[in-house]
Amino acid sequence: MPARELDAYDAEAPIFDATAFRLPKAEAALLEGVRGFGRRVLAPRAEQHDRDASFPLQNFRDMHAEGLLAICVPQEAGGAGASFASYCLAAAELGRYCGATALSWNMHVCSTLWTGALADALEMSAAERAEHNARRRLHYARIVGEGALYSQPFSEGGAAAAGAAPFGTEAKPVDGGFLVNGKKIFASLSGAADYYGVLCTERTQGDAAKRRNTLYLALPARANGVSVTGDWDPLGMRGTVSRTLLFKDVFVAEDEMLMPRGVYFRAATSWPHMFLTLSPTYMGLAQAAYDFTIAYLRGELPGTPPVKRRMFPTKQIAVAEMRVMLEQTKTLWFQAISEARANPSKEQVLRAYAAQYTVMENANALASKAIRTCGGQAMLKNLALERIYRDSRCGSLMLPWTAEICLDRLGRESLYEAGEQDD
Ligand SMILES: Cc1cc2nc3c(=O)[nH]c(=O)nc-3n(C[C@H](O)[C@H](O)[C@H](O)COP(=O)(O)OP(=O)(O)OC[C@H]3O[C@@H](n4cnc5c(N)ncnc54)[C@H](O)[C@@H]3O)c2cc1C
């Protein structure tokens, strides 16, 4: 029998092969373009932004020219109209080349995905729908026309971003809009975004704060009363520049509502996969750690001497274990992003927690194994692996679906049906 011919090794193959994963032609073409952009534009700039902990603003200017800021803006509003799953696949491709840019891009894109395809699948009254459609046109026009950047500062350091308490940032209704007061920590794109997509609690004097009164507002970054404080010198994801935002009596006009009253709370409860959107960046980092290892052991990594290390059985076993972990991660994640929808079944929600946990933990496990397997010269700062290792460590910390919270919910919700209690 003739020996099976091996295909040539392709370091730039898509993470999800279009034929194997049955991707529609248009989606495969979109991903091809995004991958090329990541390789050509993001990769060469990633090291410097990581070293300086500087925001990659030029990447975002270039994304505007490429149409990527509007990837999830509906087509009728001038965007690419990408679905939840298409966006996730695209973000994974960018995460391969620059984790910090992909994660910051996620914050921006979610302001269009959540107000776009996701909101279209939510129940709204005719009046709410009309109000929402009119307001989102304003945001989409800024993004498509001017390249405006939106961010997603939700975290406050307490239980609110974990979904367990009302947001401490408050919006008091006043003539024509709201006065916003509060503080947001870890605000990616701080100082770079044009609008901060703030979650806050609408509260009139004397009312108790309630989660169902959460408002989602586009707070203009240059409004009076907005300040950016603190420094940003973290372990990984340094280019996200996630400093602290302070809001002191910031006036936000009513038209800046990104969702009508009550709709964000409805989205968070009936569209839980919206919180899976932090995972694509880390799916890309997992692939990047694997790609690095293959190229390095083959002696083909650009910028390193052509020394082959692939002939050692211990290295082959390590690569086999990495491949198993990568395939498991990809398959579970692909399934979870493919079944994202409004009102998913309990099984689908549990699978989404499992997918988030798996991607976030495995990205770092793969990077760690890559360093151990490739050896000392592979972890020098002039090579990408060291950055991939540090960036990937951040995944399991990201609220509201931290790795711990995913495990906590998976255990409890597997054992208890809704309303069940022990005596
Ligand atoms: C690189 C990077 C970029 C980020 N960018 C953004 C951003 O743009 N916008 C944004 O909003 N956030 C962002 N975050 C913030 C992130 O989601 C966390 O809020 C952040 O890591 C701060 O965490 P913490 O130490 O307050 O969290 P923790 O102390 O882990 O959690 C905060 C609170 O959540 C609750 N909680 C935590 N774990 C559990 C548990 N297991 N069970 C029950 N309750 C729990 C508790 O009330 C806890 O006090 C970013 C984080 C990183 C690392």
mmCIF file of N, CA and C in Angstrom, residues 293 297 309-322 369 372-374:
data_model
loop_
_atom_site.group_PDB
_atom_site.id
_atom_site.type_symbol
_atom_site.label_atom_id
_atom_site.label_comp_id
_atom_site.label_asym_id
_atom_site.label_seq_id
_atom_site.Cartn_x
_atom_site.Cartn_y
_atom_site.Cartn_z
ATOM 1 N N THR A 293 4.289 26.479 18.869
ATOM 2 C CA THR A 293 5.014 25.256 19.245
ATOM 3 C C THR A 293 5.394 24.441 18.004
ATOM 4 N N LEU A 297 9.298 23.921 16.985
ATOM 5 C CA LEU A 297 9.920 22.585 17.021
ATOM 6 C C LEU A 297 10.360 22.136 15.626
ATOM 7 N N ARG A 309 13.728 20.565 16.597
ATOM 8 C CA ARG A 309 13.664 19.857 17.882
ATOM 9 C C ARG A 309 12.578 18.795 17.860
ATOM 10 N N ARG A 310 11.997 18.575 16.690
ATOM 11 C CA ARG A 310 10.795 17.743 16.607
ATOM 12 C C ARG A 310 11.066 16.248 16.728
ATOM 13 N N MET A 311 12.352 15.837 16.637
ATOM 14 C CA MET A 311 12.656 14.395 16.600
ATOM 15 C C MET A 311 12.663 13.753 17.976
ATOM 16 N N PHE A 312 12.511 14.521 19.047
ATOM 17 C CA PHE A 312 12.553 13.933 20.398
ATOM 18 C C PHE A 312 11.169 13.409 20.787
ATOM 19 N N PRO A 313 11.097 12.140 21.207
ATOM 20 C CA PRO A 313 9.779 11.562 21.539
ATOM 21 C C PRO A 313 9.035 12.350 22.607
ATOM 22 N N THR A 314 9.743 12.908 23.576
ATOM 23 C CA THR A 314 9.050 13.664 24.647
ATOM 24 C C THR A 314 8.342 14.894 24.068
ATOM 25 N N LYS A 315 8.982 15.518 23.084
ATOM 26 C CA LYS A 315 8.361 16.699 22.457
ATOM 27 C C LYS A 315 7.137 16.257 21.652
ATOM 28 N N GLN A 316 7.253 15.118 20.984
ATOM 29 C CA GLN A 316 6.117 14.631 20.177
ATOM 30 C C GLN A 316 4.919 14.324 21.073
ATOM 31 N N ILE A 317 5.184 13.734 22.236
ATOM 32 C CA ILE A 317 4.083 13.422 23.154
ATOM 33 C C ILE A 317 3.446 14.716 23.666
ATOM 34 N N ALA A 318 4.288 15.670 24.005
ATOM 35 C CA ALA A 318 3.748 16.953 24.491
ATOM 36 C C ALA A 318 2.880 17.602 23.421
ATOM 37 N N VAL A 319 3.328 17.569 22.179
ATOM 38 C CA VAL A 319 2.541 18.163 21.089
ATOM 39 C C VAL A 319 1.228 17.388 20.908
ATOM 40 N N ALA A 320 1.299 16.079 21.037
ATOM 41 C CA ALA A 320 0.068 15.274 20.928
ATOM 42 C C ALA A 320 -0.933 15.682 22.002
ATOM 43 N N GLU A 321 -0.433 15.865 23.218
ATOM 44 C CA GLU A 321 -1.328 16.276 24.316
ATOM 45 C C GLU A 321 -1.901 17.676 24.062
ATOM 46 N N MET A 322 -1.070 18.546 23.503
ATOM 47 C CA MET A 322 -1.562 19.899 23.185
ATOM 48 C C MET A 322 -2.631 19.829 22.110
ATOM 49 N N LYS A 369 2.194 24.907 28.591
ATOM 50 C CA LYS A 369 2.794 23.678 28.059
ATOM 51 C C LYS A 369 3.723 23.994 26.879
ATOM 52 N N ARG A 372 7.045 25.044 28.298
ATOM 53 C CA ARG A 372 7.755 23.883 28.861
ATOM 54 C C ARG A 372 8.330 23.016 27.741
ATOM 55 N N THR A 373 7.568 22.878 26.659
ATOM 56 C CA THR A 373 7.972 21.981 25.579
ATOM 57 C C THR A 373 9.021 22.608 24.669
ATOM 58 N N CYS A 374 8.834 23.877 24.343
ATOM 59 C CA CYS A 374 9.776 24.509 23.417
ATOM 60 C C CYS A 374 11.115 24.777 24.096
#
